[in-house]
Amino acid sequence: MKKPAAPFSARVLSVVRRIPPGRVATYGDVAAFAGKPRASRAVGNIMRECRRQDVPCHRVIAAGGRLGGYGGREALKRALLITEGVTVVGMRVRSLARFRWTPARKIAKGAN
DNA sequence: CTGCTGACTGGTA
DNA sequence: GTACCAGCCAGCA
């Protein structure tokens, strides 16, 4: 039983809002956490409209560690991630697996 | 309902 | 490395 009480967009916003600083999630991941692992495109569209502080859309990046887009301000997105502690080189995140976030935050520790 | 768009993804050349 | 194609999904006219 399952029923998406809230529309997909609301789910995506909820997921993104839970992303802590210093961590990032890909559009595909956010889509998967929202219930549609293939709705990465839809997630992007939703993020485009977001624009609110409640939702750290700058922590949502594309697959492969690529920053993706940011309303034409990818440079700002890159700067924000770096400021939060994410290692970014060029327009790409280094060691994405190390900064990748999961709702369960089972990412452990260790060297970090 | 149909059709187009787009902050995506993966594959092929 | 870049460029192009096809598949996928939500929102809107």
Short mmCIF file of C-alpha atoms (C1' of nucleotides) in Angstrom, two decimals:
data_model
loop_
_atom_site.label_atom_id
_atom_site.label_comp_id
_atom_site.label_asym_id
_atom_site.label_seq_id
_atom_site.Cartn_x
_atom_site.Cartn_y
_atom_site.Cartn_z
CA MET A 1 0.00 0.00 0.00
CA LYS A 2 1.22 3.05 -0.93
CA LYS A 3 -0.19 6.18 -2.09
CA PRO A 4 1.52 9.34 -2.88
CA ALA A 5 -0.63 11.62 -0.83
CA ALA A 6 1.40 14.59 -1.91
CA PRO A 7 2.22 15.25 -5.55
CA PHE A 8 5.59 14.20 -6.82
CA SER A 9 6.84 17.77 -6.63
CA ALA A 10 6.04 18.01 -2.91
CA ARG A 11 7.89 14.76 -2.28
CA VAL A 12 10.94 15.98 -4.11
CA LEU A 13 10.96 19.20 -2.11
CA SER A 14 10.70 17.23 1.13
CA VAL A 15 13.64 15.06 0.19
CA VAL A 16 15.84 17.92 -0.92
CA ARG A 17 15.02 19.85 2.22
CA ARG A 18 16.47 16.99 4.27
CA ILE A 19 19.84 17.19 2.56
CA PRO A 20 22.33 18.44 5.17
CA PRO A 21 25.13 20.88 4.32
CA GLY A 22 28.32 19.39 3.01
CA ARG A 23 26.37 16.63 1.28
CA VAL A 24 24.87 16.36 -2.19
CA ALA A 25 22.36 14.19 -4.04
CA THR A 26 21.86 13.66 -7.74
CA TYR A 27 18.59 14.36 -9.55
CA GLY A 28 18.22 10.64 -10.05
CA ASP A 29 18.74 9.99 -6.36
CA VAL A 30 16.22 12.60 -5.31
CA ALA A 31 13.77 11.19 -7.83
CA ALA A 32 14.35 7.70 -6.43
CA PHE A 33 13.84 8.89 -2.86
CA ALA A 34 10.64 10.51 -4.03
CA GLY A 35 9.50 7.22 -5.56
CA LYS A 36 10.50 7.63 -9.22
CA PRO A 37 14.12 6.67 -9.94
CA ARG A 38 13.60 7.69 -13.55
CA ALA A 39 12.03 11.06 -12.94
CA SER A 40 15.35 12.85 -12.80
CA ARG A 41 14.14 15.20 -15.52
CA ALA A 42 10.99 16.04 -13.63
CA VAL A 43 13.08 16.72 -10.53
CA GLY A 44 15.15 19.19 -12.48
CA ASN A 45 12.05 20.99 -13.61
CA ILE A 46 10.75 21.15 -10.07
CA MET A 47 14.05 22.48 -8.74
CA ARG A 48 13.91 25.18 -11.34
CA GLU A 49 10.74 26.50 -9.79
CA CYS A 50 11.81 26.05 -6.21
CA ARG A 51 14.03 28.96 -5.48
CA ARG A 52 13.34 28.91 -1.74
CA GLN A 53 15.75 28.58 1.19
CA ASP A 54 13.72 25.75 2.65
CA VAL A 55 14.96 23.71 -0.25
CA PRO A 56 18.74 23.68 -0.79
CA CYS A 57 18.39 23.01 -4.49
CA HIS A 58 22.08 23.84 -4.92
CA ARG A 59 22.85 20.53 -3.17
CA VAL A 60 21.10 18.67 -5.96
CA ILE A 61 23.50 17.87 -8.78
CA ALA A 62 23.55 15.74 -11.92
CA ALA A 63 24.90 12.20 -12.16
CA GLY A 64 28.63 11.56 -12.36
CA GLY A 65 29.27 14.46 -10.00
CA ARG A 66 28.40 17.08 -12.61
CA LEU A 67 26.89 20.21 -11.09
CA GLY A 68 24.08 20.29 -13.62
CA GLY A 69 22.32 23.63 -13.88
CA TYR A 70 21.29 26.40 -11.54
CA GLY A 71 19.17 28.93 -13.37
CA GLY A 72 22.22 29.97 -15.34
CA ARG A 73 24.24 30.41 -12.16
CA GLU A 74 26.17 27.15 -12.03
CA ALA A 75 29.19 29.13 -10.85
CA LEU A 76 27.20 30.14 -7.79
CA LYS A 77 26.07 26.58 -7.22
CA ARG A 78 29.68 25.44 -7.40
CA ALA A 79 30.76 28.13 -4.94
CA LEU A 80 28.02 27.20 -2.49
CA LEU A 81 29.00 23.55 -2.51
CA ILE A 82 32.65 24.39 -1.98
CA THR A 83 31.73 26.70 0.87
CA GLU A 84 29.80 23.90 2.52
CA GLY A 85 32.80 21.65 2.33
CA VAL A 86 32.24 19.73 -0.87
CA THR A 87 35.32 19.21 -3.00
CA VAL A 88 34.55 20.61 -6.43
CA VAL A 89 36.96 20.72 -9.33
CA GLY A 90 35.95 22.56 -12.46
CA MET A 91 32.21 21.95 -12.78
CA ARG A 92 32.41 18.51 -11.16
CA VAL A 93 32.33 17.09 -7.64
CA ARG A 94 35.38 15.04 -6.67
CA SER A 95 34.66 11.72 -4.94
CA LEU A 96 30.95 12.04 -5.31
CA ALA A 97 30.38 8.88 -3.28
CA ARG A 98 32.00 10.61 -0.34
CA PHE A 99 29.57 13.53 -0.37
CA ARG A 100 26.54 11.68 -1.68
CA TRP A 101 23.63 11.85 0.74
CA THR A 102 21.02 9.26 1.50
CA PRO A 103 17.80 9.62 3.51
CA ALA A 104 19.05 7.05 5.91
CA ARG A 105 22.40 8.77 6.10
CA LYS A 106 24.09 5.47 6.56
CA ILE A 107 27.21 6.85 5.13
CA ALA A 108 29.66 6.33 7.68
CA LYS A 109 32.39 7.88 8.89
CA GLY A 110 35.83 6.98 8.81
CA ALA A 111 38.07 9.21 6.98
CA ASN A 112 35.69 11.95 6.90
"C1'" DC B 1 -6.99 13.84 -24.41
"C1'" DT B 2 -2.33 15.48 -27.37
"C1'" DG B 3 2.06 17.83 -27.87
"C1'" DC B 4 6.15 20.46 -26.24
"C1'" DT B 5 9.49 21.68 -22.93
"C1'" DG B 6 13.39 20.90 -19.72
"C1'" DA B 7 18.38 22.54 -13.65
"C1'" DC B 8 18.41 14.46 -16.46
"C1'" DT B 9 20.68 9.77 -17.73
"C1'" DG B 10 23.02 6.38 -20.36
"C1'" DG B 11 24.73 4.88 -24.56
"C1'" DT B 12 26.98 5.37 -29.00
"C1'" DA B 13 30.17 7.81 -32.39
"C1'" DG C 1 37.48 14.95 -24.06
"C1'" DT C 2 32.81 16.60 -26.90
"C1'" DA C 3 28.44 15.78 -29.72
"C1'" DC C 4 24.27 13.53 -30.75
"C1'" DC C 5 20.29 10.25 -29.88
"C1'" DA C 6 16.62 7.83 -27.47
"C1'" DG C 7 14.19 7.01 -23.16
"C1'" DC C 8 12.10 8.66 -19.15
"C1'" DC C 9 8.78 11.89 -16.20
"C1'" DA C 10 6.10 15.99 -14.43
"C1'" DG C 11 3.99 20.42 -15.66
"C1'" DC C 12 1.60 23.27 -18.74
"C1'" DA C 13 -0.86 25.12 -23.21
#
